[in-house]
mmCIF file of C-alpha atoms in Angstrom:
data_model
loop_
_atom_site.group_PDB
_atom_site.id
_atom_site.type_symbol
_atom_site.label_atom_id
_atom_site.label_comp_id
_atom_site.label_asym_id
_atom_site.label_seq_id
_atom_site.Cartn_x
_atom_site.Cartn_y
_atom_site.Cartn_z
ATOM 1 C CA UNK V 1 -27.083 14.296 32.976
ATOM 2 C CA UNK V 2 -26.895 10.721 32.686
ATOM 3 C CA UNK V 3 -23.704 8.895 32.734
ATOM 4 C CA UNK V 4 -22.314 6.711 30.466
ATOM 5 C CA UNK V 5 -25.236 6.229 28.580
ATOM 6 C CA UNK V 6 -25.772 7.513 24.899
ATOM 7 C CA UNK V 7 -28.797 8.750 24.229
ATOM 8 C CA UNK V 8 -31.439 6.476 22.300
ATOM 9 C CA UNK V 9 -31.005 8.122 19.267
ATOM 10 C CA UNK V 10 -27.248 7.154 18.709
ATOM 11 C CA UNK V 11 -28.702 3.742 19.424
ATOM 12 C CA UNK V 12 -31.058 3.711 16.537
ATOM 13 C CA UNK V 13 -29.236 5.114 14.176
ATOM 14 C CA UNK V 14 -24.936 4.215 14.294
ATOM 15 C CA UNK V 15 -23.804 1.149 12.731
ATOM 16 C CA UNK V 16 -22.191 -1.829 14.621
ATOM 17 C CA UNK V 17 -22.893 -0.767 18.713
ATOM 18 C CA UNK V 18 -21.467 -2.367 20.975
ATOM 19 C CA UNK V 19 -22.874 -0.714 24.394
ATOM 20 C CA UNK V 20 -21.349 -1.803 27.744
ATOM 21 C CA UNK V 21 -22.483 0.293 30.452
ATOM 22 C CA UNK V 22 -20.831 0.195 33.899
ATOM 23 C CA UNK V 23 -18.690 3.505 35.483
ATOM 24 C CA UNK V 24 -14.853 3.488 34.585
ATOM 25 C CA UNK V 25 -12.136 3.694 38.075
ATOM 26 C CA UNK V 26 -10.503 7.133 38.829
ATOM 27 C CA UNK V 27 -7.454 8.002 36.925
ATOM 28 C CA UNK V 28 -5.631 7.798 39.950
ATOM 29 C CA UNK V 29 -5.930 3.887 39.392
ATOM 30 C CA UNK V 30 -4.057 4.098 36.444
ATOM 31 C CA UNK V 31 -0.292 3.223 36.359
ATOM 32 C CA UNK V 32 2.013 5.962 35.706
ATOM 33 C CA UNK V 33 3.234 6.651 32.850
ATOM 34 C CA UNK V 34 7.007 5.616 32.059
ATOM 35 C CA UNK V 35 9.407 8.116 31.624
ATOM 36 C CA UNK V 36 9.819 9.569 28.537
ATOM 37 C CA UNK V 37 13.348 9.963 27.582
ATOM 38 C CA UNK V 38 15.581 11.925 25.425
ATOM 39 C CA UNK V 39 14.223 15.286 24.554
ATOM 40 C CA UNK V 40 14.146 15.451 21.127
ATOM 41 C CA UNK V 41 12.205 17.618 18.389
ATOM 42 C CA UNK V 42 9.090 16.776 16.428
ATOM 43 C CA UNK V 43 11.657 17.914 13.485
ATOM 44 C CA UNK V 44 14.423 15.890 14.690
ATOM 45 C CA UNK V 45 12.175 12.417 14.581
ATOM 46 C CA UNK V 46 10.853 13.222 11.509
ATOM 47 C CA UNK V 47 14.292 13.933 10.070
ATOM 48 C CA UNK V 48 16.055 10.479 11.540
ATOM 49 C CA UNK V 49 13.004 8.596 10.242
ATOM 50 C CA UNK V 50 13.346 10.083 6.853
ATOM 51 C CA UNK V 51 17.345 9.574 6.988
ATOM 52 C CA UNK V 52 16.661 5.739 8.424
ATOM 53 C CA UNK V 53 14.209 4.654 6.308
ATOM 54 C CA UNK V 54 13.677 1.458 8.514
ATOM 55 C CA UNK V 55 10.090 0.929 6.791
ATOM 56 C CA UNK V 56 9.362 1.511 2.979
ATOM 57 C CA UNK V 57 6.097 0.618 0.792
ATOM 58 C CA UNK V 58 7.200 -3.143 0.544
ATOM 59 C CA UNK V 59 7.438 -3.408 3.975
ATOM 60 C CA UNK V 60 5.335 -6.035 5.385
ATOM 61 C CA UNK V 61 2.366 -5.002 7.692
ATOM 62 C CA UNK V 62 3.458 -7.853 10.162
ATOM 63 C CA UNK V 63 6.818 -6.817 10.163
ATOM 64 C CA UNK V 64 6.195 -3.151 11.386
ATOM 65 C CA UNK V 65 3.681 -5.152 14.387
ATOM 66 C CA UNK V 66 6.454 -7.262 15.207
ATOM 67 C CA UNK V 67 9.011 -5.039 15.137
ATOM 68 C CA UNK V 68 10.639 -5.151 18.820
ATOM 69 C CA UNK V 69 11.140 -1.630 18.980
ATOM 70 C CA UNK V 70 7.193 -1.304 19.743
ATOM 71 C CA UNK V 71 7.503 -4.112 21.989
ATOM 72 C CA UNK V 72 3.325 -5.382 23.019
ATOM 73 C CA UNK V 73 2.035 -2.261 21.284
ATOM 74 C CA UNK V 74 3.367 -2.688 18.096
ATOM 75 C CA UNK V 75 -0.147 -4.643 17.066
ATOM 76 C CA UNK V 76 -2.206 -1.797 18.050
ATOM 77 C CA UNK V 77 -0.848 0.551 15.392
ATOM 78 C CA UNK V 78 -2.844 -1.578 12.595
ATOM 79 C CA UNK V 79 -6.855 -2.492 13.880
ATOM 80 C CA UNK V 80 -6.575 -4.964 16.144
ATOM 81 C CA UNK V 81 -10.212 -6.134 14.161
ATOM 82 C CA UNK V 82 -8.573 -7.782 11.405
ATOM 83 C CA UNK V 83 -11.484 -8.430 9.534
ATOM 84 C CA UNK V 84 -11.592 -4.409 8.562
ATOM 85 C CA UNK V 85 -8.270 -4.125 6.845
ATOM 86 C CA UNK V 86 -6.390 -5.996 4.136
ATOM 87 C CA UNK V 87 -3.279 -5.665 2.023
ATOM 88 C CA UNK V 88 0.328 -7.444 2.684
ATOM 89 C CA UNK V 89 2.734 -4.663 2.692
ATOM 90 C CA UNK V 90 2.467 -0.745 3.806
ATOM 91 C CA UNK V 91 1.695 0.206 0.322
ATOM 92 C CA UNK V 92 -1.298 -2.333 -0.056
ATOM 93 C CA UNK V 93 -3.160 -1.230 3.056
ATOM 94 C CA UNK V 94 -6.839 -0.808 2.714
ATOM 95 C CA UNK V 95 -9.584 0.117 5.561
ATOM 96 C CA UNK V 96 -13.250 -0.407 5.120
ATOM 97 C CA UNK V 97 -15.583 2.344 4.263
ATOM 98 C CA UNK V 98 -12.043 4.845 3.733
ATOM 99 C CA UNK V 99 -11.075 6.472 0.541
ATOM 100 C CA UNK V 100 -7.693 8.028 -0.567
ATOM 101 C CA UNK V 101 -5.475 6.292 2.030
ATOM 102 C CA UNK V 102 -1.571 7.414 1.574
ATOM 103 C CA UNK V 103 0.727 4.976 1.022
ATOM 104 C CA UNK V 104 3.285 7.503 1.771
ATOM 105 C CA UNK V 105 1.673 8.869 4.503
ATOM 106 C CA UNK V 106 1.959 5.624 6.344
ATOM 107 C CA UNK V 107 5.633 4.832 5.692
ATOM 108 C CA UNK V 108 5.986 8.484 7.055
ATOM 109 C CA UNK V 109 4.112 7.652 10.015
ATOM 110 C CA UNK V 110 5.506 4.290 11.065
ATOM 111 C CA UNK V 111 8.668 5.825 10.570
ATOM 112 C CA UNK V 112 8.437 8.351 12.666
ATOM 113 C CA UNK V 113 6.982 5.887 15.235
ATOM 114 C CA UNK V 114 10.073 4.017 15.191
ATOM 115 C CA UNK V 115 12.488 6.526 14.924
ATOM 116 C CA UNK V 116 10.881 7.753 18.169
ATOM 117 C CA UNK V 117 10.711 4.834 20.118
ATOM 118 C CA UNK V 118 14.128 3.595 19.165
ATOM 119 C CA UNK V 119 15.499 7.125 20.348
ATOM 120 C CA UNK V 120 13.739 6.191 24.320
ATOM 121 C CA UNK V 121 10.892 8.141 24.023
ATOM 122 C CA UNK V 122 7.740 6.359 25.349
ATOM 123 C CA UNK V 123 5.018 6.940 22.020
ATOM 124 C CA UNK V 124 2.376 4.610 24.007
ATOM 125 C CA UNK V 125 0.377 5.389 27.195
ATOM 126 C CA UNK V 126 -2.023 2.594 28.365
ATOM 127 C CA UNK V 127 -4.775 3.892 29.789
ATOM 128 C CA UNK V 128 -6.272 1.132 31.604
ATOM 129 C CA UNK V 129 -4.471 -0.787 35.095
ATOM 130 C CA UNK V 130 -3.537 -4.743 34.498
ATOM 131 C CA UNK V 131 -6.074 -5.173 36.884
ATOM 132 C CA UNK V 132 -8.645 -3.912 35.014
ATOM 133 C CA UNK V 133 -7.319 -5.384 31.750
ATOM 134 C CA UNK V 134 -7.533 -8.551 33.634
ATOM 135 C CA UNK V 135 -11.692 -7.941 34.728
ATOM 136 C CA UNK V 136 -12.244 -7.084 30.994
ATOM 137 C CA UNK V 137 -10.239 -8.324 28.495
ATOM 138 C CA UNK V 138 -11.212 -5.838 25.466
ATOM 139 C CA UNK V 139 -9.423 -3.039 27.369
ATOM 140 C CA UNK V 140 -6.082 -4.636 26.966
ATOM 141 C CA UNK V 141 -6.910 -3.250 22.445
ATOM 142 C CA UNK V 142 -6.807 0.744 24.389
ATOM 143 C CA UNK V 143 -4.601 3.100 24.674
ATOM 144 C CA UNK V 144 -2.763 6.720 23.819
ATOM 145 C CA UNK V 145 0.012 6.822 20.939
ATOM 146 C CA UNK V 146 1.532 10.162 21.700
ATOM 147 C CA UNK V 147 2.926 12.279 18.963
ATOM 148 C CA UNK V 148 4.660 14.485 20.826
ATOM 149 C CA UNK V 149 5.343 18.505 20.043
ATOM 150 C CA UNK V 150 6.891 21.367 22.106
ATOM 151 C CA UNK V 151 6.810 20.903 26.051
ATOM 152 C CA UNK V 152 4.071 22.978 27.530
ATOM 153 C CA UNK V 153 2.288 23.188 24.620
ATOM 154 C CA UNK V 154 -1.844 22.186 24.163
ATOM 155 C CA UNK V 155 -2.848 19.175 23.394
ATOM 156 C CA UNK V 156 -5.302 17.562 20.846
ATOM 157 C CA UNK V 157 -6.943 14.322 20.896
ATOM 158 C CA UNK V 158 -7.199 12.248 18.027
ATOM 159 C CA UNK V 159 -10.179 9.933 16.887
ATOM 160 C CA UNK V 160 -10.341 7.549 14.202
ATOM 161 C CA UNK V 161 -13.395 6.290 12.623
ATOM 162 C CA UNK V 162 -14.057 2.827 11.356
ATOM 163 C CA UNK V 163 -17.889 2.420 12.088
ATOM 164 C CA UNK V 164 -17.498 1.541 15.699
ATOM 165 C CA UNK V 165 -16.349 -2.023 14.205
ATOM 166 C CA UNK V 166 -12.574 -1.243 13.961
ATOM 167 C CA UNK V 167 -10.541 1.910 14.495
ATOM 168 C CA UNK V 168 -9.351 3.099 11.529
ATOM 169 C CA UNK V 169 -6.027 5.141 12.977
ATOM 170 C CA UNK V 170 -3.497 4.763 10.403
ATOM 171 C CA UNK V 171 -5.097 6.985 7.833
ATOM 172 C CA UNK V 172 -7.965 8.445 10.084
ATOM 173 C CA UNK V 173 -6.329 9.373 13.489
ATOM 174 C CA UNK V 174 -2.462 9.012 13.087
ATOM 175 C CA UNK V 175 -1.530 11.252 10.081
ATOM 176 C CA UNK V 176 -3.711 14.155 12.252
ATOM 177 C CA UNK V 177 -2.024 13.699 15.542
ATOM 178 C CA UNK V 178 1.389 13.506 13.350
ATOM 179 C CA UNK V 179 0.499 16.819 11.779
ATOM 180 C CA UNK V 180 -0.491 18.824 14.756
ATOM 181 C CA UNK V 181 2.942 17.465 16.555
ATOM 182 C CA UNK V 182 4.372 19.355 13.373
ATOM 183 C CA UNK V 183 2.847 22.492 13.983
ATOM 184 C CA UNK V 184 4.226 21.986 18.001
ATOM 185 C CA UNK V 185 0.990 20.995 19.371
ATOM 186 C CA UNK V 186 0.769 18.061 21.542
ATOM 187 C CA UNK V 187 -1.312 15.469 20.017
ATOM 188 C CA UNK V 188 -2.670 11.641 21.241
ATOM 189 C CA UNK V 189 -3.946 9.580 18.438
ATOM 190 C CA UNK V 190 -6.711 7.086 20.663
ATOM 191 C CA UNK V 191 -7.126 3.261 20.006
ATOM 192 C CA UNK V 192 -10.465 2.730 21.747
ATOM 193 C CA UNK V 193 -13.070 -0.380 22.200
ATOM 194 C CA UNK V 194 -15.099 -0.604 19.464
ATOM 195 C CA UNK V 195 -19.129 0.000 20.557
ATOM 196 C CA UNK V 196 -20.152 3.602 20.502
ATOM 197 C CA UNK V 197 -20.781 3.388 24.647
ATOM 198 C CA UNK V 198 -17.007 1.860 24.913
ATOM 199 C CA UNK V 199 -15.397 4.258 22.854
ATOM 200 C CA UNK V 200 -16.811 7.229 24.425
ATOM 201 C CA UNK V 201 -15.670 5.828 27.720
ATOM 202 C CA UNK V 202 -12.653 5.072 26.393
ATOM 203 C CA UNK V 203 -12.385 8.593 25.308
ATOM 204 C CA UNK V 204 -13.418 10.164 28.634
ATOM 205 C CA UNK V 205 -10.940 7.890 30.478
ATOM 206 C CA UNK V 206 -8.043 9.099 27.989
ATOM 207 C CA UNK V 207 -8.826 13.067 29.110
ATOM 208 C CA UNK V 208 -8.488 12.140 32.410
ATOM 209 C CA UNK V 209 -5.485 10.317 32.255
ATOM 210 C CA UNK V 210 -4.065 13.212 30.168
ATOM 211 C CA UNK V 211 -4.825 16.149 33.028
ATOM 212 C CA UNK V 212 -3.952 13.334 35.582
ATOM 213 C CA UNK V 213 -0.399 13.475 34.014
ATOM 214 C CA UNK V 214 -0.120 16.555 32.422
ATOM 215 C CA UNK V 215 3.147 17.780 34.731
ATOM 216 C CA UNK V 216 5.028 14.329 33.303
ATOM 217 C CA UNK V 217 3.647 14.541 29.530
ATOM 218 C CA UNK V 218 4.697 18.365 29.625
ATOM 219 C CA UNK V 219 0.979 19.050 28.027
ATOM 220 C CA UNK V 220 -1.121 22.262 28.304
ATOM 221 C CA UNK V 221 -4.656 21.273 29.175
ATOM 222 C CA UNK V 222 -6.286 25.021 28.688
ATOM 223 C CA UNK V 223 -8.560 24.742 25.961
ATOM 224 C CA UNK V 224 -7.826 21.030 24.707
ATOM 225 C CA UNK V 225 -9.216 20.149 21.409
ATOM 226 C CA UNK V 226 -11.162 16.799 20.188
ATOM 227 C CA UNK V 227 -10.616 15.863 16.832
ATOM 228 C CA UNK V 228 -12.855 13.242 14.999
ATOM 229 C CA UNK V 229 -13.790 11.699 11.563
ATOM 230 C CA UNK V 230 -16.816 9.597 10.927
ATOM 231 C CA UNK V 231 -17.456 7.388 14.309
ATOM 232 C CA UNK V 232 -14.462 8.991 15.755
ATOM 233 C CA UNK V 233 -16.130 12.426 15.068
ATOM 234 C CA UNK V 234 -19.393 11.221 17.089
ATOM 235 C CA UNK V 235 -16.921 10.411 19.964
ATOM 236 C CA UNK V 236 -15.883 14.020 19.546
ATOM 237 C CA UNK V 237 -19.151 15.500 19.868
ATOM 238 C CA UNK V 238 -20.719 13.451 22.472
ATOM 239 C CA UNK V 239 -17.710 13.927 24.820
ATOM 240 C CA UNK V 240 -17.791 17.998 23.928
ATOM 241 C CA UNK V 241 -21.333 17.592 24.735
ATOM 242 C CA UNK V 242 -21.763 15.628 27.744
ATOM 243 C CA UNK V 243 -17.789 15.969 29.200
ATOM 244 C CA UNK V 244 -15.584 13.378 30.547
ATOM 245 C CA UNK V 245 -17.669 12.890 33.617
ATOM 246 C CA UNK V 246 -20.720 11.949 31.589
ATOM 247 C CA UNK V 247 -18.924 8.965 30.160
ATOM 248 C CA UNK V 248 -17.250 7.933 33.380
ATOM 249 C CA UNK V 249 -14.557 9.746 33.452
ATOM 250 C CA UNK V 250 -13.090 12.723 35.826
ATOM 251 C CA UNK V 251 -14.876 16.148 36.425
ATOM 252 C CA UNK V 252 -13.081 17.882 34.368
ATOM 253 C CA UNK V 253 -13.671 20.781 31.536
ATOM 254 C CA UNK V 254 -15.121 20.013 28.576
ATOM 255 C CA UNK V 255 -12.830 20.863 25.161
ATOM 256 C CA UNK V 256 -12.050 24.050 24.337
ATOM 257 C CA UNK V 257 -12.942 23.097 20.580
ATOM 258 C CA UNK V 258 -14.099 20.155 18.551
ATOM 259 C CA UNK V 259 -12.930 18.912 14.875
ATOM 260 C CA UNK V 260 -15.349 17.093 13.061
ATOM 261 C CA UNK V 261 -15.092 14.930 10.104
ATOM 262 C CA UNK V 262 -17.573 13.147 7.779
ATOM 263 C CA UNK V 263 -20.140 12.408 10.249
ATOM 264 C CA UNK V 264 -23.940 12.396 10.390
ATOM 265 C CA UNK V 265 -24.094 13.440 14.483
ATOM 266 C CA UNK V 266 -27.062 15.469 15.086
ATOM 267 C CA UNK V 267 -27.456 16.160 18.297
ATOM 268 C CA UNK V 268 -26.331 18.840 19.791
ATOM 269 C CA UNK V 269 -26.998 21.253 22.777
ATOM 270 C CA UNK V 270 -25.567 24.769 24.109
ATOM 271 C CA UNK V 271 -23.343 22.971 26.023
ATOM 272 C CA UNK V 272 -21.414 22.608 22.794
ATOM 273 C CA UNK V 273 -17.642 23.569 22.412
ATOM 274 C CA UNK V 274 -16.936 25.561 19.287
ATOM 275 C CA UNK V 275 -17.128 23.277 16.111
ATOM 276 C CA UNK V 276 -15.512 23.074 12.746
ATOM 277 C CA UNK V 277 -16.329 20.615 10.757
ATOM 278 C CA UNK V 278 -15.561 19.063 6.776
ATOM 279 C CA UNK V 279 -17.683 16.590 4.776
ATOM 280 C CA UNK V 280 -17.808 15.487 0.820
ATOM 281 C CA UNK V 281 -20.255 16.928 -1.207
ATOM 282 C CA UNK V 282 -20.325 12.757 -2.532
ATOM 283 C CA UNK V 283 -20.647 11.049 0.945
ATOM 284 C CA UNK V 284 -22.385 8.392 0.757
ATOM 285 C CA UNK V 285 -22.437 7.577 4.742
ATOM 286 C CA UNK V 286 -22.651 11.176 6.453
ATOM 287 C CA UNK V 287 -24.940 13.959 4.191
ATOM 288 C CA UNK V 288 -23.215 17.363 4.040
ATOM 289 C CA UNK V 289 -26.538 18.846 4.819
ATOM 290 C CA UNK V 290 -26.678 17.265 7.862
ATOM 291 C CA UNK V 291 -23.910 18.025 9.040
ATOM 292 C CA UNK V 292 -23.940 22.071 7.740
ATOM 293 C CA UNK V 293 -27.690 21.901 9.796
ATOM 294 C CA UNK V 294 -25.646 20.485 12.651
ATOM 295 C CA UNK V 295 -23.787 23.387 12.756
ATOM 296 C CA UNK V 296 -26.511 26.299 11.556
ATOM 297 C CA UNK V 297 -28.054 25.157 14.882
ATOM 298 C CA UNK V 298 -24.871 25.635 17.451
ATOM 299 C CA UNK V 299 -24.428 28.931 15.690
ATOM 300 C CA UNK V 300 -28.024 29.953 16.671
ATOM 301 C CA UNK V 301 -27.090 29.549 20.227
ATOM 302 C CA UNK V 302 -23.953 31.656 19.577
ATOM 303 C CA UNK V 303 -21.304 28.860 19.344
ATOM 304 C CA UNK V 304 -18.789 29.369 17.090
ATOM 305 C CA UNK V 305 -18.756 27.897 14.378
ATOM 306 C CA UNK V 306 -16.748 26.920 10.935
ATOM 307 C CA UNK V 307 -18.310 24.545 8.107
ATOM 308 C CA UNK V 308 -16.615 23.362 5.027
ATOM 309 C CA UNK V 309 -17.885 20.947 1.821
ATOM 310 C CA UNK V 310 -16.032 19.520 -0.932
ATOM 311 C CA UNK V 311 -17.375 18.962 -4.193
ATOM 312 C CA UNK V 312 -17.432 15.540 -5.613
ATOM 313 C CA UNK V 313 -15.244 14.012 -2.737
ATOM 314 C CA UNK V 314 -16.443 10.706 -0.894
ATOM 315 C CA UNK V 315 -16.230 9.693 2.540
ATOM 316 C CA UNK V 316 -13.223 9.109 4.557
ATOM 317 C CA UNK V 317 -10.963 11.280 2.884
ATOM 318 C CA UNK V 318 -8.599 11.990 6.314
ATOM 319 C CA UNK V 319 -5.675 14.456 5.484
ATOM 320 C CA UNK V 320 -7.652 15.231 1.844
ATOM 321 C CA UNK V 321 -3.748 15.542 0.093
ATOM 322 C CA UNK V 322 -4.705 15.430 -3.501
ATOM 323 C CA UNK V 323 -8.030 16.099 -3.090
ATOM 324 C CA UNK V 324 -10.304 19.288 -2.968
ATOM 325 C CA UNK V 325 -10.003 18.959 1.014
ATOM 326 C CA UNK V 326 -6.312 19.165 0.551
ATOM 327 C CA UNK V 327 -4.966 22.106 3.330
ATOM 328 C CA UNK V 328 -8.615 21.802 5.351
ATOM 329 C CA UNK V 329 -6.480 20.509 8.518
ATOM 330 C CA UNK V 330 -4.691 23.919 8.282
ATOM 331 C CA UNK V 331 -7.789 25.838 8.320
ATOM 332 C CA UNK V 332 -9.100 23.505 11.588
ATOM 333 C CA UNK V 333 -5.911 24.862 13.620
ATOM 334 C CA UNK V 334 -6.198 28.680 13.074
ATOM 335 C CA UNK V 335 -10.219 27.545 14.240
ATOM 336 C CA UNK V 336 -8.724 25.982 17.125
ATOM 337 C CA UNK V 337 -6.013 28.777 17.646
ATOM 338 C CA UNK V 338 -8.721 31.270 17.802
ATOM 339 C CA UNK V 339 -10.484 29.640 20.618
ATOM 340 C CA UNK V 340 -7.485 29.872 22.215
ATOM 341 C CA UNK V 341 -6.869 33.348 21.904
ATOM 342 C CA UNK V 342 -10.962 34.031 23.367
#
């Protein structure tokens, strides 16, 4: 296997690439994470947030990045590429090459952020030392948001998409992770280095610094799940394929399932973890029938499999709530649960 190199294909055909080779540290490198504080219920953050109401539509974008409460982090829950986003206020907010992005859904999300931070819980894991920060300046735009669910439980890592130009989380990675957490499931939304070679690094360094500190984060790492959409859901495949230690990171077990959004990754090998994955009937970026032969092909090597396309929905549709998608994340976690259960 080669490490941390993609292979020439991805090269050819995946919009703004930014390779950088060279072999990531061991996670033992990385600082440890801070304590996490109170103990306090997915349902319990989501219910102070709701009764708070810190954030609402109108609320500035800059004033949820500024808010002290996030303290340096705070400007990594909006793309730190601001040429890929625009709007003023929560309600406004609009991410290249994304449809159906829910104003609600983000005043949720932020909300819950802050009602979880401002209760001492840590929601943000760098992933990377100062001293590597310091070698290579990009890495200080990386890390883990952590949407926390019951202690012990498995843990899923989120992937947003954004063309490997910008990382799309608040309507591509966050509202997953958030909804997982719900269902008790430990879930990390990643904010990675845009560059398909840097992002699956990224990726592979985040696993490892997940089983490095699974006794403090309280996670399960039996049968850990990748979750993707678009670019996020190539990062999802690749690291299924190849494993953390083919993009740098730890030798450790590849996931026990991957979730795959709107992408048009072809490759594919038996070393595959059992995929489900969704797509628009309408996508203009990432063909259906790609990604339905994608999958015709692991189930010939008897991987599991689970493949699902919408009629007349676009690309980039993330939760799908009011769409033909709507409930498909549902259908993803009994996928997931079943892998479990083999």
């Amino acid at each position: 296997m080669r490490k941390n190199r993609l292979p020439a294909l991805l090269l050819c055909t995946l919009l703004c690439l930014a390779g950088c080779g060279g072999q990531g540290r061991q996670i033992s490198d990385a600082a440890s994470p801070p304590p996490s504080g109170a103990e306090i219920t997915p349902a319990e953050v989501t219910e102070t947030a709701a009764q708070t109401e810190s954030y609402t539509r109108s609320t500035p974008i800059s004033a949820v990045m500024s808010d002290p409460a996030f303290g340096d982090y705070g400007r990594l829950i909006f793309p730190a590429n601001t040429g890929y986003w625009s709007g003023n206020t929560l309600e406004e907010l609009h991410l290249t090459w994304y449809s159906h992005v829910d104003p609600d859904k983000t005043v949720e999300i932020v909300n819950y952020m802050k009602a979880r931070a401002e209760a001492g819980e840590t929601i943000f894991y760098d992933i990377y030392t100062e001293e590597e920060k310091a070698a290579d300046p990009a890495k200080r735009d990386t890390g883990l948001f952590f949407f926390r669910g019951e202690p012990g439980a498995k843990f899923a890592v989120c992937n947003a998409g954004g063309g490997f130009a910008y990382v799309g989380a608040m309507h591509d990675s966050f509202p997953h992770a958030l909804e997982l957490s719900k269902k008790g499931y430990n879930a990390f939304a990643l904010i990675y280095r845009p560059g398909a070679q840097t992002a699956c690094e990224d990726l592979a360094r985040a696993i490892s610094f997940i089983f490095a500190y699974a006794e403090e984060l309280q996670v399960d790492t039996d049968c850990y799940s990748l979750w993707g959409g678009s670019a996020g859901g190539r990062m999802a495949a690749y690291l299924g394929t190849y494993g953390p230690a083919g993009f740098g990171g730890d030798d450790l077990p590849r996931p026990g399932a991957a979730v795959i959004q709107y992408t048009g990754h072809s490759e594919y090998s038996r070393n595959d973890p059992p995929t489900y994955s969704c797509v628009g009937e309408s996508d203009g970026i990432a063909s259906w029938r790609v990604m339905e032969q994608r999958l015709a092909q692991l189930s010939a090597l008897g991987i599991d499999t689970e493949f699902h396309h919408y009629p007349g929905l676009g690309h980039g549709f993330g939760l799908g709530t009011g769409t033909a998608a709507e409930g498909w994340l549902d259908d993803a976690v009994t996928f997931w649960e079943k892998q479990m259960e083999g």
